[in-house]
């Protein structure tokens, strides 16, 4: 990706229309009435359309997950330690752990032929995730743009929801997804 494409992406993701579109989608539950069903089938650019939506299965965030994330990242902030009180009354998971779980859940729902993650824009940490919370990802395609001859750039609204259906994190992912003809041609 060249510098002008990066500049264009930065401008687009910070534009008022992008913010307005993401905000409207997030606050309109009727938009999620026709969610696409889970499938293991690999989806290419030709299989994707603006407005397509997926929801993943739930995954529990355990104290062990939080401890392993702290060991991996070196973030041993007290509010993430089991048995410690936080401003929320009990320990919370790292925000970046929630973002990482969302990214992982989203790789299978949909199972897109993703070549690269380009950016994460306007990410919001809206509510804490506590030890033992069950979360799932909601993924919606906001727009698709050409990206060369063998791929497209996909703009996603990605949300992490807890078991009460509360959006705890939300923002926009931008990925590069292969066209079917790319899959058939070795490099």
mmCIF file of C-alpha atoms in Angstrom:
data_model
loop_
_atom_site.group_PDB
_atom_site.id
_atom_site.type_symbol
_atom_site.label_atom_id
_atom_site.label_comp_id
_atom_site.label_asym_id
_atom_site.label_seq_id
_atom_site.Cartn_x
_atom_site.Cartn_y
_atom_site.Cartn_z
ATOM 1 C CA UNK A 1 0.000 0.000 0.000
ATOM 2 C CA UNK A 2 1.494 3.342 -0.999
ATOM 3 C CA UNK A 3 1.481 6.571 0.998
ATOM 4 C CA UNK A 4 -1.374 8.184 -0.983
ATOM 5 C CA UNK A 5 -3.619 5.159 -0.340
ATOM 6 C CA UNK A 6 -2.839 5.389 3.377
ATOM 7 C CA UNK A 7 -3.646 9.115 3.378
ATOM 8 C CA UNK A 8 -6.929 8.441 1.566
ATOM 9 C CA UNK A 9 -7.836 5.770 4.125
ATOM 10 C CA UNK A 10 -7.078 8.127 7.015
ATOM 11 C CA UNK A 11 -9.188 10.872 5.451
ATOM 12 C CA UNK A 12 -12.084 8.534 4.724
ATOM 13 C CA UNK A 13 -12.211 6.979 8.182
ATOM 14 C CA UNK A 14 -12.188 10.360 9.913
ATOM 15 C CA UNK A 15 -14.786 11.914 7.614
ATOM 16 C CA UNK A 16 -18.125 13.012 9.129
ATOM 17 C CA UNK A 17 -20.021 10.664 6.779
ATOM 18 C CA UNK A 18 -18.050 7.636 7.993
ATOM 19 C CA UNK A 19 -18.700 8.630 11.608
ATOM 20 C CA UNK A 20 -22.381 9.243 10.922
ATOM 21 C CA UNK A 21 -22.757 5.901 9.106
ATOM 22 C CA UNK A 22 -21.079 3.954 11.921
ATOM 23 C CA UNK A 23 -23.145 5.737 14.585
ATOM 24 C CA UNK A 24 -26.423 5.161 12.723
ATOM 25 C CA UNK A 25 -25.666 1.468 12.225
ATOM 26 C CA UNK A 26 -24.690 0.934 15.842
ATOM 27 C CA UNK A 27 -27.866 2.489 17.211
ATOM 28 C CA UNK A 28 -30.379 0.874 14.871
ATOM 29 C CA UNK A 29 -31.186 -2.671 16.064
ATOM 30 C CA UNK A 30 -33.536 -3.231 13.108
ATOM 31 C CA UNK A 31 -30.472 -3.285 10.846
ATOM 32 C CA UNK A 32 -29.482 -6.601 12.455
ATOM 33 C CA UNK A 33 -32.740 -8.399 11.740
ATOM 34 C CA UNK A 34 -31.419 -10.285 8.687
ATOM 35 C CA UNK A 35 -28.015 -11.445 9.858
ATOM 36 C CA UNK A 36 -26.088 -13.827 7.631
ATOM 37 C CA UNK A 37 -25.789 -17.323 9.037
ATOM 38 C CA UNK A 38 -22.434 -18.740 10.198
ATOM 39 C CA UNK A 39 -20.546 -20.767 7.606
ATOM 40 C CA UNK A 40 -17.096 -22.337 7.344
ATOM 41 C CA UNK A 41 -17.072 -21.576 3.628
ATOM 42 C CA UNK A 42 -14.341 -19.130 2.596
ATOM 43 C CA UNK A 43 -15.889 -15.937 1.268
ATOM 44 C CA UNK A 44 -14.110 -13.905 -1.400
ATOM 45 C CA UNK A 45 -14.702 -10.331 -2.509
ATOM 46 C CA UNK A 46 -17.366 -11.455 -4.964
ATOM 47 C CA UNK A 47 -19.332 -13.084 -2.128
ATOM 48 C CA UNK A 48 -19.484 -9.927 0.018
ATOM 49 C CA UNK A 49 -21.930 -7.011 -0.158
ATOM 50 C CA UNK A 50 -22.449 -3.799 1.736
ATOM 51 C CA UNK A 51 -24.867 -4.415 4.600
ATOM 52 C CA UNK A 52 -23.948 -8.101 5.073
ATOM 53 C CA UNK A 53 -23.897 -8.987 8.800
ATOM 54 C CA UNK A 54 -22.619 -11.841 10.931
ATOM 55 C CA UNK A 55 -22.707 -12.642 14.624
ATOM 56 C CA UNK A 56 -20.358 -15.095 16.264
ATOM 57 C CA UNK A 57 -20.855 -17.617 19.017
ATOM 58 C CA UNK A 58 -20.220 -16.479 22.586
ATOM 59 C CA UNK A 59 -16.823 -16.877 24.241
ATOM 60 C CA UNK A 60 -16.192 -16.555 27.980
ATOM 61 C CA UNK A 61 -13.432 -14.240 29.176
ATOM 62 C CA UNK A 62 -11.879 -16.070 32.119
ATOM 63 C CA UNK A 63 -9.481 -14.929 34.811
ATOM 64 C CA UNK A 64 -6.951 -17.263 33.218
ATOM 65 C CA UNK A 65 -7.370 -15.443 29.875
ATOM 66 C CA UNK A 66 -6.695 -12.117 31.619
ATOM 67 C CA UNK A 67 -3.632 -13.512 33.453
ATOM 68 C CA UNK A 68 -2.195 -14.974 30.240
ATOM 69 C CA UNK A 69 -2.781 -11.687 28.392
ATOM 70 C CA UNK A 70 -1.038 -9.785 31.206
ATOM 71 C CA UNK A 71 1.926 -12.178 31.048
ATOM 72 C CA UNK A 72 2.129 -11.861 27.259
ATOM 73 C CA UNK A 73 1.894 -8.063 27.149
ATOM 74 C CA UNK A 74 3.512 -7.143 30.466
ATOM 75 C CA UNK A 75 0.424 -5.128 31.466
ATOM 76 C CA UNK A 76 -0.007 -6.025 35.125
ATOM 77 C CA UNK A 77 -2.149 -3.014 36.058
ATOM 78 C CA UNK A 78 -3.930 -3.729 39.341
ATOM 79 C CA UNK A 79 -7.487 -3.377 37.944
ATOM 80 C CA UNK A 80 -6.827 -6.542 35.903
ATOM 81 C CA UNK A 81 -5.744 -8.698 38.865
ATOM 82 C CA UNK A 82 -8.117 -11.269 40.331
ATOM 83 C CA UNK A 83 -9.135 -10.294 43.877
ATOM 84 C CA UNK A 84 -8.477 -6.585 43.302
ATOM 85 C CA UNK A 85 -11.205 -3.959 43.263
ATOM 86 C CA UNK A 86 -11.408 -1.594 40.330
ATOM 87 C CA UNK A 87 -13.473 1.572 39.884
ATOM 88 C CA UNK A 88 -16.094 -0.861 38.534
ATOM 89 C CA UNK A 89 -16.287 -2.807 41.801
ATOM 90 C CA UNK A 90 -14.393 -5.863 40.588
ATOM 91 C CA UNK A 91 -11.464 -6.673 38.305
ATOM 92 C CA UNK A 92 -11.850 -6.095 34.579
ATOM 93 C CA UNK A 93 -10.258 -7.614 31.499
ATOM 94 C CA UNK A 94 -7.796 -5.566 29.494
ATOM 95 C CA UNK A 95 -9.536 -3.530 26.801
ATOM 96 C CA UNK A 96 -7.023 -4.803 24.266
ATOM 97 C CA UNK A 97 -7.848 -8.380 25.283
ATOM 98 C CA UNK A 98 -11.463 -7.694 24.327
ATOM 99 C CA UNK A 99 -10.341 -6.192 21.010
ATOM 100 C CA UNK A 100 -8.116 -9.215 20.366
ATOM 101 C CA UNK A 101 -10.922 -11.662 21.175
ATOM 102 C CA UNK A 102 -13.237 -9.755 18.830
ATOM 103 C CA UNK A 103 -10.632 -9.922 16.056
ATOM 104 C CA UNK A 104 -10.230 -13.659 16.572
ATOM 105 C CA UNK A 105 -13.956 -14.382 16.701
ATOM 106 C CA UNK A 106 -14.446 -12.324 13.538
ATOM 107 C CA UNK A 107 -12.056 -14.474 11.504
ATOM 108 C CA UNK A 108 -14.636 -17.266 11.274
ATOM 109 C CA UNK A 109 -17.810 -15.257 11.064
ATOM 110 C CA UNK A 110 -17.367 -14.502 8.245
ATOM 111 C CA UNK A 111 -14.532 -16.691 7.053
ATOM 112 C CA UNK A 112 -13.356 -14.079 4.538
ATOM 113 C CA UNK A 113 -10.267 -14.556 2.384
ATOM 114 C CA UNK A 114 -8.502 -11.783 4.300
ATOM 115 C CA UNK A 115 -5.053 -10.822 3.079
ATOM 116 C CA UNK A 116 -4.337 -8.032 5.569
ATOM 117 C CA UNK A 117 -5.699 -5.875 8.341
ATOM 118 C CA UNK A 118 -5.086 -2.294 7.199
ATOM 119 C CA UNK A 119 -6.388 -0.295 10.161
ATOM 120 C CA UNK A 120 -8.610 -0.101 13.185
ATOM 121 C CA UNK A 121 -10.318 3.283 13.240
ATOM 122 C CA UNK A 122 -12.396 5.171 15.792
ATOM 123 C CA UNK A 123 -12.248 2.335 18.313
ATOM 124 C CA UNK A 124 -14.315 2.943 21.439
ATOM 125 C CA UNK A 125 -14.138 1.101 24.751
ATOM 126 C CA UNK A 126 -17.727 1.675 25.911
ATOM 127 C CA UNK A 127 -18.094 -0.600 28.942
ATOM 128 C CA UNK A 128 -15.898 -2.961 30.961
ATOM 129 C CA UNK A 129 -15.598 -6.682 30.383
ATOM 130 C CA UNK A 130 -15.492 -8.564 33.690
ATOM 131 C CA UNK A 131 -13.955 -11.936 34.458
ATOM 132 C CA UNK A 132 -16.530 -14.571 33.511
ATOM 133 C CA UNK A 133 -18.376 -12.353 30.989
ATOM 134 C CA UNK A 134 -19.458 -14.049 27.797
ATOM 135 C CA UNK A 135 -18.901 -11.937 24.686
ATOM 136 C CA UNK A 136 -19.476 -12.263 20.968
ATOM 137 C CA UNK A 137 -18.647 -10.266 17.866
ATOM 138 C CA UNK A 138 -21.010 -8.582 15.447
ATOM 139 C CA UNK A 139 -19.530 -7.768 12.034
ATOM 140 C CA UNK A 140 -21.177 -5.652 9.353
ATOM 141 C CA UNK A 141 -19.813 -4.520 6.011
ATOM 142 C CA UNK A 142 -20.133 -0.749 5.703
ATOM 143 C CA UNK A 143 -18.539 -0.424 2.265
ATOM 144 C CA UNK A 144 -16.294 -2.144 -0.249
ATOM 145 C CA UNK A 145 -13.788 -0.447 -2.535
ATOM 146 C CA UNK A 146 -11.579 -1.844 -5.305
ATOM 147 C CA UNK A 147 -7.968 -2.503 -4.301
ATOM 148 C CA UNK A 148 -5.993 -3.455 -7.373
ATOM 149 C CA UNK A 149 -7.086 -6.208 -9.722
ATOM 150 C CA UNK A 150 -7.067 -9.086 -7.284
ATOM 151 C CA UNK A 151 -8.495 -7.697 -4.033
ATOM 152 C CA UNK A 152 -10.901 -5.245 -2.421
ATOM 153 C CA UNK A 153 -10.724 -3.034 0.645
ATOM 154 C CA UNK A 154 -13.561 -3.835 3.063
ATOM 155 C CA UNK A 155 -14.732 -1.363 5.729
ATOM 156 C CA UNK A 156 -16.348 -3.202 8.646
ATOM 157 C CA UNK A 157 -18.292 -2.044 11.669
ATOM 158 C CA UNK A 158 -17.142 -4.448 14.371
ATOM 159 C CA UNK A 159 -18.785 -4.615 17.776
ATOM 160 C CA UNK A 160 -18.063 -6.662 20.884
ATOM 161 C CA UNK A 161 -21.263 -7.453 22.785
ATOM 162 C CA UNK A 162 -21.696 -8.962 26.217
ATOM 163 C CA UNK A 163 -24.315 -11.544 27.143
ATOM 164 C CA UNK A 164 -26.803 -8.757 27.918
ATOM 165 C CA UNK A 165 -26.451 -7.558 24.290
ATOM 166 C CA UNK A 166 -24.676 -4.407 25.457
ATOM 167 C CA UNK A 167 -22.028 -3.134 23.036
ATOM 168 C CA UNK A 168 -18.865 -2.958 25.136
ATOM 169 C CA UNK A 169 -16.440 -2.085 22.312
ATOM 170 C CA UNK A 170 -16.973 -0.855 18.793
ATOM 171 C CA UNK A 171 -15.162 0.625 15.830
ATOM 172 C CA UNK A 172 -14.184 0.185 12.235
ATOM 173 C CA UNK A 173 -11.790 -2.414 10.848
ATOM 174 C CA UNK A 174 -10.414 -2.042 7.341
ATOM 175 C CA UNK A 175 -9.190 -5.231 5.666
ATOM 176 C CA UNK A 176 -7.993 -6.361 2.259
ATOM 177 C CA UNK A 177 -9.980 -9.350 0.956
ATOM 178 C CA UNK A 178 -8.940 -11.457 -2.050
ATOM 179 C CA UNK A 179 -10.980 -11.856 -5.181
ATOM 180 C CA UNK A 180 -11.552 -15.448 -6.340
ATOM 181 C CA UNK A 181 -9.105 -15.041 -9.227
ATOM 182 C CA UNK A 182 -6.317 -14.293 -6.717
ATOM 183 C CA UNK A 183 -6.874 -17.640 -5.018
ATOM 184 C CA UNK A 184 -6.387 -19.451 -8.325
ATOM 185 C CA UNK A 185 -3.044 -17.764 -9.152
ATOM 186 C CA UNK A 186 0.088 -18.620 -7.159
ATOM 187 C CA UNK A 187 2.565 -15.768 -6.590
#
